[in-house]
Amino acid sequence: MASRTSRDVLSRGLGVLRQAIREQPRIFTVAVVGSVLFGGMIIVSARVVGSVIGEVALPAIERGEVGAGTLALAATALFGISVLRVAGIFGRRLGAGYMQYRLQASYRRRVTRRYLELPLSWHHRNSTGTLLSNANSDVEAAWYPIAPLPFAVGTLVMLVGAIVSLFATDWALALVGLAVFPALFALNVVYSRRMAPRQARAQRLRAEVSGIAHESFDGALVVKTMGREAQETARFAGRAGELRDSLIAVGRLRGVFDPLLETLPSLGTLAVLVVGAFRLRQGAISVTELVSVAFLFTVLAFPVRAIGWVLAELPRSVAGWDRVRRVLDATGEMPYGQRVLDPASAGPATLTFSDVHFSYPPAEAHQTGAQVLGEVGFTVPAGRTVALVGPTGAGKSTIASLAVRLVDPDSGTVSLDGVDVRELTAASLAGTVALVAQVPFVFDDTVRANIALDRQGIDDEAVWAALRLAEADGFVAALPDGLDTMVGERGTSLSGGQRQRLTLARALAGRPRLLVLDDATSAVDPRVEAAILAGLRSSTAEPGVPVASILVVAYRRATIALADEVIYVEQGRVVARGTHTELLATVPGYVDLVTAYEQAEVDRAQESSYGDDVAPLPSGLEIEVDR
């Protein structure tokens, strides 16, 4: 079993190397040429050193004098060889490094691009830490053997040349080489076999440690407020300890094999001297030939190690490559069509759900996904505001995701102006629809950059117009640097309501024809929320003309009352539709839900003063509610 595993790792590892060579053939050729030049100069230098000792140094010692011309010739030869060796080293290292870093950069881009292509359902099944590890350490591990690969290829060429040179010198010395070189290969194969499972485990643990760290840092607020610092530290320390032990096991194995790999060529040199002295006494070889062969074995020790480096890193490369390919080969992307809706030539869009069914995929392949939506059908007419109301888990956020095509229905259609959203190009869909989600996400950048997102045509005037619609221009103008204010990671310098209004302004800056608000103003003062919705229903540039059609997931009675129509959903189905007043009179479940929401608002109002920036506490302290 271990032998089959070793062969499998070697075969797959060589496949990874072939892939690298196919992608960067020119750079690899340059690196190999440099390596072959270096190896060739080693063989030549062995011959030259042997000649200098046997034909220059020894005769000079016997005569008691050194010929200036002969000495100059020897020095020139050695200098020329050294220059060529340096050129070989430069070409090999530059080519190998350039090839390795190009591959890593290329595959980081591919992995990241694939992340953006895959649907949210795939991301839900993979932790953020694992995804970060795939794009970083796994990509690095996959191409780690590239650095010594050209050196190893050049060394193989050099070894063939060395064997030929040995046979041309003396058959007995050649047999010593034939015994040492296969022994080096065998030792490297054993090393690779034992290293494979250790490297694979270490690579997996790197991803797990990254995942735990990211989760703890991302959930710092929960960790701090729940007093879980010690538990989270212990959880991280436990997995980090496993990674430490795994890496120590890797280092321990290297500590055993590295001295053996260093010693074997030295033993070969010793064997050459013993056998060579015997052959010299017999007159089969000269001093020049003995010195050349002994020097050759001495200088071969380091290049031969390059083969071991490649073989030793193959298990880690295979482990990283498997994890990278898992992302690149993942299925489930949502291809876009070729149709285009021109946002500049039309007003608010019409959104239509027709007999939509949807189930989230199961966590495990053998499981069946539970249906979330069934027979959902409704229309958001152009320029109208429709409120989506229902209890927790009714499918409201899923409907919002379908409306902007974050997911596709299992059956039925979601259309914009009569066109199935699956037929639209990505650019057309993004230019027509905008989603403002429950949890606002703000980049660690300026206010301007967060709203404009480098989109063409969004200048400062457009940014301020969007901020006014989102009722955010006042607090932005009061910031120390206005639009140039850095908001911090995830907008930590802003309150919850400010972040929500900033993300709403970001969506509005693109002038969407359909705006989907998934409880996007929950942290905003109700009066401010009402002002926002009123502004969206009537453009300030053209009074009475709606900015966009609006589908809003709503909870507050004041918000629901502003809608032209209310869609009431329960257990993934549309139970009733009509105006807020009509549903209050005809749907008991709707009455109970809205009443419960209203009571919750009353309770909150008793605890805080919505009209002020700060709310008094019984202790006399003040906390910020919404800046």
C-alpha positions as MATLAB code, in Angstrom:
seq = 'MASRTSRDVLSRGLGVLRQAIREQPRIFTVAVVGSVLFGGMIIVSARVVGSVIGEVALPAIERGEVGAGTLALAATALFGISVLRVAGIFGRRLGAGYMQYRLQASYRRRVTRRYLELPLSWHHRNSTGTLLSNANSDVEAAWYPIAPLPFAVGTLVMLVGAIVSLFATDWALALVGLAVFPALFALNVVYSRRMAPRQARAQRLRAEVSGIAHESFDGALVVKTMGREAQETARFAGRAGELRDSLIAVGRLRGVFDPLLETLPSLGTLAVLVVGAFRLRQGAISVTELVSVAFLFTVLAFPVRAIGWVLAELPRSVAGWDRVRRVLDATGEMPYGQRVLDPASAGPATLTFSDVHFSYPPAEAHQTGAQVLGEVGFTVPAGRTVALVGPTGAGKSTIASLAVRLVDPDSGTVSLDGVDVRELTAASLAGTVALVAQVPFVFDDTVRANIALDRQGIDDEAVWAALRLAEADGFVAALPDGLDTMVGERGTSLSGGQRQRLTLARALAGRPRLLVLDDATSAVDPRVEAAILAGLRSSTAEPGVPVASILVVAYRRATIALADEVIYVEQGRVVARGTHTELLATVPGYVDLVTAYEQAEVDRAQESSYGDDVAPLPSGLEIEVDR';
ca = [
       0.000    0.000    0.000;
       2.809    2.407    0.895;
       4.541    1.576   -2.388;
       1.375    2.272   -4.372;
       0.883    5.524   -2.460;
       4.459    6.567   -3.181;
       4.085    5.779   -6.887;
       0.792    7.667   -6.959;
       2.334   10.749   -5.334;
       5.317   10.586   -7.696;
       3.080   10.190  -10.750;
       0.725   12.991   -9.751;
       3.610   15.192   -8.695;
       5.280   14.794  -12.075;
       1.913   15.648  -13.617;
       1.897   18.950  -11.699;
       5.420   19.671  -12.959;
       4.389   18.890  -16.541;
       1.498   21.324  -16.155;
       3.932   24.009  -15.007;
       6.237   23.380  -17.970;
       3.329   23.512  -20.437;
       2.240   26.879  -19.043;
       5.699   28.472  -18.941;
       7.788   26.674  -21.602;
      10.041   29.574  -22.568;
      11.000   30.572  -19.063;
      11.560   26.912  -18.160;
      13.834   26.505  -21.197;
      15.915   29.503  -20.135;
      16.257   28.106  -16.619;
      17.187   24.609  -17.837;
      19.747   26.003  -20.284;
      21.331   27.895  -17.401;
      21.305   24.767  -15.261;
      22.818   22.612  -18.034;
      25.494   25.248  -18.575;
      26.272   25.164  -14.868;
      26.411   21.347  -14.829;
      28.521   21.206  -17.940;
      31.002   23.613  -16.426;
      31.246   21.423  -13.340;
      32.327   18.469  -15.501;
      34.701   20.666  -17.472;
      36.091   22.207  -14.283;
      36.814   18.728  -12.932;
      38.862   18.013  -16.052;
      40.640   21.354  -15.887;
      41.420   21.043  -12.169;
      42.790   17.537  -12.797;
      44.960   18.854  -15.609;
      46.201   21.797  -13.527;
      47.207   19.454  -10.687;
      48.616   16.665  -12.824;
      50.222   18.640  -15.628;
      51.057   21.984  -14.057;
      51.363   21.751  -10.279;
      53.148   18.392   -9.943;
      55.690   19.046  -12.714;
      56.346   22.480  -11.246;
      57.003   20.911   -7.842;
      59.373   18.401   -9.391;
      61.249   21.113  -11.314;
      61.084   23.626   -8.483;
      59.744   26.351  -10.763;
      56.479   27.399  -12.376;
      56.211   28.558  -15.992;
      54.494   31.936  -16.184;
      52.774   31.101  -19.474;
      51.462   27.775  -18.241;
      50.250   29.339  -15.004;
      48.495   32.155  -16.886;
      46.815   29.640  -19.184;
      45.567   27.592  -16.230;
      44.271   30.708  -14.425;
      42.536   31.912  -17.588;
      40.850   28.525  -18.066;
      39.639   28.416  -14.459;
      38.429   32.024  -14.647;
      36.549   31.400  -17.889;
      34.875   28.327  -16.420;
      33.905   30.303  -13.332;
      32.343   33.062  -15.459;
      30.288   30.510  -17.393;
      29.227   28.825  -14.153;
      28.073   32.187  -12.779;
      26.116   32.820  -15.992;
      24.519   29.391  -15.626;
      23.585   30.076  -11.993;
      22.119   33.451  -12.921;
      20.012   32.031  -15.760;
      18.871   29.071  -13.674;
      17.862   31.046  -10.610;
      16.293   33.941  -12.489;
      14.301   31.616  -14.745;
      13.187   29.313  -11.918;
      12.169   32.185   -9.649;
      10.359   34.034  -12.418;
       8.542   30.853  -13.444;
       7.509   30.013   -9.888;
       6.190   33.475   -9.061;
       4.368   33.809  -12.400;
       2.588   30.510  -11.787;
       1.660   31.492   -8.248;
       0.304   34.872   -9.368;
      -1.586   33.286  -12.270;
      -3.251   30.648  -10.106;
      -4.119   33.102   -7.354;
      -5.988   35.092  -10.004;
      -7.662   31.935  -11.333;
      -8.754   30.805   -7.887;
     -10.093   34.253   -7.011;
     -11.897   34.531  -10.347;
     -13.427   31.110   -9.743;
     -14.597   32.172   -6.291;
     -16.487   35.060   -7.884;
     -18.020   32.788  -10.540;
     -19.278   30.121   -8.139;
     -22.741   30.568   -6.602;
     -23.350   31.496   -2.991;
     -24.482   27.936   -2.243;
     -20.924   26.725   -2.909;
     -19.448   29.412   -0.669;
     -21.845   28.457    2.118;
     -20.302   24.961    2.151;
     -16.725   26.242    2.465;
     -15.281   28.243    5.333;
     -13.593   31.568    4.668;
     -10.373   30.297    6.222;
     -10.268   27.377    3.790;
     -10.866   29.689    0.832;
      -8.074   32.007    1.976;
      -5.764   29.017    2.343;
      -6.664   27.794   -1.164;
      -5.728   31.146   -2.700;
      -2.569   31.589   -0.636;
      -0.680   28.709    0.966;
      -2.155   25.992   -1.290;
      -1.158   27.859   -4.445;
       2.321   28.406   -3.010;
       2.647   24.746   -2.060;
       1.513   23.550   -5.509;
       4.358   25.400   -7.234;
       7.007   25.104   -4.528;
       9.034   22.441   -6.428;
       9.388   24.805   -9.403;
      12.337   26.617   -7.792;
      14.657   23.548   -7.763;
      13.095   21.884  -10.857;
      15.374   23.419  -13.552;
      18.381   22.706  -11.330;
      17.269   19.086  -11.013;
      16.758   18.725  -14.783;
      20.184   20.228  -15.415;
      21.633   17.899  -12.807;
      20.200   14.850  -14.607;
      21.921   15.993  -17.786;
      25.078   16.580  -15.785;
      24.920   13.095  -14.240;
      24.659   11.499  -17.677;
      27.686   13.513  -18.743;
      29.509   12.539  -15.556;
      28.841    8.819  -16.103;
      30.083    9.086  -19.695;
      33.159   10.925  -18.453;
      33.794    8.247  -15.816;
      33.585    5.425  -18.331;
      35.898    7.362  -20.643;
      38.356    7.615  -17.758;
      38.251    4.169  -16.120;
      35.673    1.382  -15.860;
      36.420    0.730  -12.164;
      35.793    4.367  -11.194;
      32.670    4.349  -13.361;
      31.312    1.406  -11.367;
      31.753    3.451   -8.179;
      29.633    6.196   -9.780;
      27.031    3.666  -10.871;
      26.796    2.464   -7.287;
      26.575    5.911   -5.684;
      24.138    7.651   -8.031;
      21.365    4.980   -7.915;
      21.788    4.868   -4.145;
      21.111    8.607   -4.050;
      17.955    8.156   -6.133;
      16.739    5.278   -3.961;
      17.301    7.313   -0.814;
      15.341   10.218   -2.305;
      12.436    7.912   -3.240;
      12.250    6.540    0.317;
      12.410   10.109    1.599;
       9.516   11.173   -0.667;
       7.406    8.163    0.365;
       7.758    8.914    4.059;
       7.318   12.640    3.576;
       4.062   12.461    1.549;
       1.532   11.882    4.372;
       3.291   14.346    6.671;
       3.207   17.139    4.081;
      -0.437   16.464    3.208;
      -1.481   16.620    6.869;
       0.513   19.811    7.455;
      -1.144   21.465    4.446;
      -4.611   20.520    5.702;
      -3.840   21.842    9.177;
      -2.614   25.138    7.738;
      -6.077   25.674    6.260;
      -7.797   24.719    9.530;
      -5.623   27.072   11.583;
      -6.331   29.860    9.097;
     -10.058   29.131    9.312;
     -10.169   29.229   13.118;
      -8.120   32.429   13.218;
     -10.337   34.160   10.656;
     -13.507   33.056   12.429;
     -12.252   34.282   15.808;
     -11.100   37.644   14.464;
     -14.230   38.142   12.377;
     -16.379   37.329   15.393;
     -14.335   39.433   17.803;
     -17.431   41.279   19.017;
     -19.163   38.049   20.012;
     -15.994   36.651   21.545;
     -15.465   39.747   23.668;
     -19.054   40.294   24.753;
     -19.634   36.619   25.582;
     -16.385   36.310   27.491;
     -15.092   33.569   25.173;
     -11.507   34.811   24.895;
     -10.023   31.901   26.838;
     -12.076   29.282   24.974;
     -11.264   30.719   21.549;
      -7.595   31.000   22.485;
      -7.617   27.373   23.616;
      -9.378   26.263   20.416;
      -6.829   28.063   18.264;
      -3.927   26.866   20.405;
      -5.074   23.247   20.106;
      -5.139   23.278   16.311;
      -1.976   25.391   16.121;
      -0.320   22.795   18.356;
      -1.335   20.055   15.930;
       0.177   22.063   13.079;
       3.339   22.578   15.125;
       3.639   18.849   15.798;
       3.008   18.074   12.142;
       5.718   20.487   11.014;
       8.089   19.102   13.632;
       7.453   15.632   12.204;
       8.368   17.010    8.772;
      11.490   18.627   10.190;
      12.452   15.485   12.094;
      12.268   13.414    8.920;
      14.381   15.970    7.110;
      16.825   15.866    9.994;
      17.271   12.124    9.434;
      17.527   12.113    5.647;
      19.454   15.343    5.004;
      22.676   14.068    6.655;
      22.350   10.793    4.713;
      21.941   12.678    1.447;
      24.944   14.823    2.331;
      27.077   11.861    3.399;
      26.514    9.527    0.454;
      28.410   11.660   -2.137;
      31.228   12.069    0.401;
      31.399    8.304    0.786;
      31.513    8.110   -3.019;
      34.482   10.480   -3.041;
      36.231    8.314   -0.427;
      35.531    5.191   -2.491;
      36.918    6.897   -5.586;
      40.128    7.758   -3.743;
      40.538    4.191   -2.475;
      39.776    2.528   -5.812;
      41.602    5.282   -7.705;
      44.784    4.827   -5.625;
      44.732    1.105   -6.397;
      44.207    1.752  -10.120;
      46.925    4.431  -10.079;
      49.391    1.926   -8.594;
      48.454   -0.480  -11.384;
      49.128    2.252  -13.945;
      45.553    2.103  -15.292;
      44.960    5.814  -14.688;
      47.056    8.933  -14.260;
      47.191   11.427  -11.421;
      45.318   13.884  -13.620;
      42.444   11.428  -14.106;
      42.279   10.491  -10.427;
      42.154   14.127   -9.330;
      39.496   14.905  -11.973;
      37.229   12.067  -10.825;
      37.689   12.824   -7.116;
      36.988   16.520   -7.704;
      33.936   15.612   -9.792;
      32.452   13.552   -6.951;
      33.162   16.362   -4.520;
      31.371   19.050   -6.510;
      28.487   16.764   -7.515;
      27.257   16.472   -3.925;
      25.373   19.786   -3.984;
      23.736   19.609   -7.456;
      22.522   16.060   -6.857;
      20.654   17.375   -3.814;
      18.414   19.359   -6.197;
      16.784   16.116   -7.320;
      16.099   15.314   -3.686;
      14.593   18.751   -3.134;
      12.148   18.245   -5.977;
      11.168   14.752   -4.815;
      10.857   15.913   -1.207;
       8.510   18.756   -2.157;
       6.312   16.692   -4.486;
       3.998   15.453   -1.682;
       3.381   19.011   -0.529;
       2.915   20.104   -4.124;
       0.352   17.355   -4.768;
      -1.549   18.242   -1.577;
      -1.672   21.929   -2.533;
      -2.553   21.157   -6.149;
      -5.453   18.905   -5.117;
      -6.896   21.674   -2.959;
      -6.463   24.260   -5.727;
      -8.030   21.979   -8.350;
     -10.971   21.382   -6.024;
     -11.788   25.070   -6.448;
     -10.983   25.338  -10.152;
     -12.988   22.181  -10.973;
     -15.962   23.080   -8.774;
     -19.264   23.138  -10.620;
     -22.389   25.199  -10.127;
     -21.538   28.485  -11.798;
     -24.428   30.412  -13.280;
     -23.695   31.226  -16.917;
     -25.039   34.513  -18.195;
     -26.916   35.095  -21.419;
     -26.450   37.595  -24.226;
     -29.507   39.824  -23.872;
     -29.181   43.418  -22.700;
     -31.582   45.795  -20.986;
     -30.556   49.389  -21.547;
     -30.865   51.211  -18.189;
     -30.421   54.610  -19.820;
     -33.415   54.355  -22.125;
     -36.030   53.047  -19.689;
     -37.546   53.980  -16.350;
     -38.156   51.661  -13.407;
     -38.152   47.957  -14.270;
     -40.907   45.399  -13.778;
     -39.977   42.331  -11.715;
     -42.012   39.149  -12.148;
     -41.851   35.840  -10.292;
     -43.657   33.034  -12.148;
     -44.277   29.720  -10.322;
     -40.832   29.781   -8.697;
     -39.594   26.780   -6.712;
     -36.248   26.753   -4.913;
     -34.292   24.420   -2.638;
     -30.858   25.039   -1.168;
     -28.434   22.200   -1.954;
     -27.771   19.773    0.915;
     -24.631   19.990    3.041;
     -23.745   16.384    2.131;
     -23.963   14.769   -1.294;
     -26.173   11.902   -0.067;
     -28.723   14.247    1.500;
     -31.745   15.880   -0.121;
     -32.143   19.640    0.011;
     -35.245   20.982    1.755;
     -37.560   23.112   -0.361;
     -37.479   26.776    0.657;
     -39.916   28.260   -1.874;
     -42.837   26.716   -3.717;
     -45.199   28.147   -6.359;
     -44.086   31.715   -5.665;
     -45.587   34.165   -8.118;
     -46.011   37.947   -7.920;
     -45.149   41.135   -9.770;
     -43.454   44.369   -8.773;
     -44.886   46.804  -11.359;
     -42.640   49.481  -12.804;
     -42.246   52.383  -10.407;
     -44.163   50.714   -7.583;
     -43.067   49.715   -4.088;
     -43.896   46.196   -2.905;
     -43.292   45.098    0.685;
     -42.421   41.479    1.404;
     -43.657   40.474    4.855;
     -43.542   37.158    6.656;
     -42.292   35.338    9.749;
     -38.684   34.299   10.217;
     -37.734   31.504    7.830;
     -40.580   32.203    5.426;
     -38.178   32.666    2.482;
     -38.081   36.458    2.196;
     -34.281   36.739    1.881;
     -34.283   33.877   -0.626;
     -36.807   35.780   -2.761;
     -34.531   38.836   -2.558;
     -31.550   36.719   -3.656;
     -33.522   35.324   -6.589;
     -34.579   38.819   -7.636;
     -30.951   39.886   -8.121;
     -29.875   36.433   -9.343;
     -27.536   35.471   -6.541;
     -29.190   32.077   -6.977;
     -31.355   30.540   -9.703;
     -34.728   28.850   -9.163;
     -35.107   25.090   -9.455;
     -38.084   25.756  -11.697;
     -40.136   28.723  -12.798;
     -38.759   32.068  -13.944;
     -37.676   35.384  -12.508;
     -37.875   38.083  -15.166;
     -37.142   41.770  -15.619;
     -39.321   43.586  -18.135;
     -40.417   40.182  -19.428;
     -36.864   38.851  -19.926;
     -35.679   35.857  -17.890;
     -32.762   37.097  -15.761;
     -30.766   34.019  -16.888;
     -30.777   35.401  -20.424;
     -29.216   38.731  -19.435;
     -25.531   39.580  -19.565;
     -23.770   40.119  -16.259;
     -23.279   43.817  -17.012;
     -26.914   44.348  -17.942;
     -28.166   42.620  -14.799;
     -25.771   44.568  -12.564;
     -26.791   47.834  -14.212;
     -30.504   47.124  -13.797;
     -30.800   45.644  -10.299;
     -29.206   46.519   -6.972;
     -29.455   44.683   -3.656;
     -28.938   46.231   -0.241;
     -28.542   43.316    2.134;
     -29.420   42.867    5.796;
     -25.818   43.059    6.946;
     -24.060   46.083    5.392;
     -20.529   45.556    4.149;
     -18.196   48.536    3.956;
     -14.669   48.386    2.543;
     -11.669   49.734    4.436;
     -11.483   52.799    2.220;
     -12.853   56.314    1.882;
     -16.545   57.182    1.788;
     -16.160   58.191   -1.867;
     -14.493   54.906   -2.850;
     -17.129   52.878   -1.018;
     -19.928   54.531   -2.955;
     -18.337   54.936   -6.387;
     -16.526   51.555   -6.457;
     -14.537   52.858   -9.453;
     -17.667   52.700  -11.615;
     -17.532   54.842  -14.712;
     -19.553   58.021  -14.626;
     -19.966   58.245  -10.843;
     -18.350   61.570   -9.934;
     -18.622   63.543   -6.697;
     -21.896   65.107   -7.787;
     -23.421   61.648   -8.305;
     -22.010   60.503   -4.965;
     -23.614   63.407   -3.104;
     -26.919   62.852   -4.931;
     -26.924   59.206   -3.801;
     -26.036   60.237   -0.256;
     -28.953   62.686   -0.200;
     -31.394   60.002   -1.343;
     -30.077   57.697    1.371;
     -30.383   60.481    3.979;
     -26.627   60.121    4.563;
     -25.341   63.464    3.265;
     -25.655   65.103    6.677;
     -23.411   62.749    8.646;
     -20.917   62.427    5.756;
     -20.571   66.215    5.537;
     -19.883   66.260    9.292;
     -17.068   63.681    9.033;
     -13.531   65.083    9.494;
     -12.563   64.689    5.825;
     -15.982   64.420    4.222;
     -15.904   62.065    1.242;
     -12.201   61.427    1.866;
     -12.776   60.059    5.375;
     -11.415   56.534    5.879;
     -14.198   54.441    7.403;
     -12.015   51.582    8.728;
     -12.292   47.843    8.205;
     -15.954   46.899    7.706;
     -16.798   50.514    8.542;
     -15.816   50.258   12.208;
     -15.740   54.054   12.581;
     -19.436   54.262   11.630;
     -22.570   53.288   13.488;
     -24.852   50.515   12.246;
     -27.344   52.961   10.787;
     -24.611   54.934    9.048;
     -23.220   51.790    7.458;
     -26.682   50.853    6.209;
     -27.247   54.269    4.673;
     -23.780   54.192    3.096;
     -24.474   50.839    1.419;
     -27.866   52.139    0.280;
     -26.150   55.161   -1.266;
     -23.683   52.787   -2.967;
     -26.582   50.934   -4.601;
     -28.348   54.163   -5.609;
     -25.204   55.658   -7.157;
     -25.452   53.080   -9.944;
     -28.984   54.316  -10.761;
     -30.639   50.873  -10.706;
     -34.057   50.405  -12.211;
     -34.991   47.869   -9.519;
     -33.924   48.248   -5.900;
     -34.169   45.259   -3.570;
     -33.952   46.120    0.135;
     -33.547   43.081    2.379;
     -34.319   44.650    5.766;
     -31.675   47.170    4.758;
     -32.750   49.946    7.152;
     -33.256   47.970   10.362;
     -30.649   50.029   12.248;
     -31.984   53.354   10.985;
     -34.325   55.674   12.874;
     -37.929   54.978   11.657;
     -38.394   58.598   10.717;
     -35.200   58.539    8.665;
     -36.329   55.270    7.075;
     -39.638   56.839    6.094;
     -37.805   59.802    4.567;
     -35.563   57.440    2.579;
     -38.480   55.458    1.176;
     -40.397   58.631    0.366;
     -37.381   59.979   -1.502;
     -37.025   56.750   -3.472;
     -40.696   56.878   -4.471;
     -40.344   60.409   -5.875;
     -37.156   61.661   -7.517;
     -35.925   65.041   -6.343;
     -34.890   65.804   -9.930;
     -38.365   64.999  -11.270;
     -41.006   65.299   -8.547;
     -43.562   62.527   -8.703;
     -41.324   60.270  -10.813;
     -40.087   57.140   -8.931;
     -36.332   56.574   -8.752;
     -36.777   52.818   -9.198;
     -39.147   49.967   -8.593;
     -38.685   48.759   -5.026;
     -38.994   45.326   -3.443;
     -38.484   45.755    0.286;
     -38.355   43.081    2.973;
     -40.138   44.986    5.719;
     -40.938   44.573    9.408;
     -41.992   47.980   10.664;
     -45.639   49.024   10.271;
     -44.568   52.485    9.078;
     -42.447   50.962    6.316;
     -45.122   48.481    5.272;
     -47.755   51.210    5.137;
     -45.687   53.132    2.570;
     -45.803   50.222    0.106;
     -48.250   50.165   -2.800;
     -48.760   46.445   -2.243;
     -47.870   43.932    0.458;
     -46.936   40.298   -0.296;
     -47.420   38.073    2.753;
     -45.427   34.796    2.711;
     -45.463   31.805    5.017;
     -43.369   28.633    4.711;
     -42.058   29.612    1.298;
     -45.438   30.364   -0.290;
     -47.381   33.527   -1.068;
     -50.356   33.392    1.278;
     -51.935   36.764    0.579;
     -51.391   40.048   -1.231;
     -53.009   43.447   -1.117;
     -52.613   46.773    0.588;
     -51.576   46.963    4.206;
     -55.154   47.915    5.208;
     -56.673   45.040    3.217;
     -54.381   42.431    4.787;
     -55.067   43.760    8.270;
     -58.738   43.163    7.635;
     -58.496   39.712    6.048;
     -55.351   37.814    7.147;
     -55.111   36.896   10.875;
     -51.511   35.691   10.557;
     -50.506   38.992    9.040;
     -52.251   40.886   11.840;
     -50.468   38.840   14.503;
     -47.070   39.331   12.858;
     -47.389   43.086   12.310;
     -48.754   43.523   15.820;
     -45.806   41.622   17.247;
     -43.377   43.766   15.242;
     -45.156   46.902   16.375;
     -45.011   45.861   20.025;
     -41.302   45.199   19.659;
     -40.869   48.708   18.260;
     -42.815   50.152   21.194;
     -40.601   48.273   23.630;
     -37.513   49.569   21.908;
     -38.890   53.100   21.884;
     -39.337   52.927   25.651;
     -35.665   52.006   26.037;
     -34.179   54.615   23.760;
     -34.896   58.038   22.335;
     -34.931   57.673   18.567;
     -34.927   61.353   17.870;
     -31.596   61.983   19.589;
     -28.082   60.888   18.783;
     -27.712   59.409   22.272;
     -30.109   57.619   24.563;
     -30.065   58.117   28.346;
     -29.547   55.068   30.513;
     -30.746   54.572   34.077;
     -27.137   54.656   35.226;
     -26.653   58.105   33.781;
     -24.308   56.800   31.076;
     -24.930   57.471   27.393;
     -24.524   55.132   24.449;
     -24.717   55.896   20.761;
     -27.801   54.518   19.020;
     -27.415   55.866   15.498;
     -25.176   58.677   14.481;
];
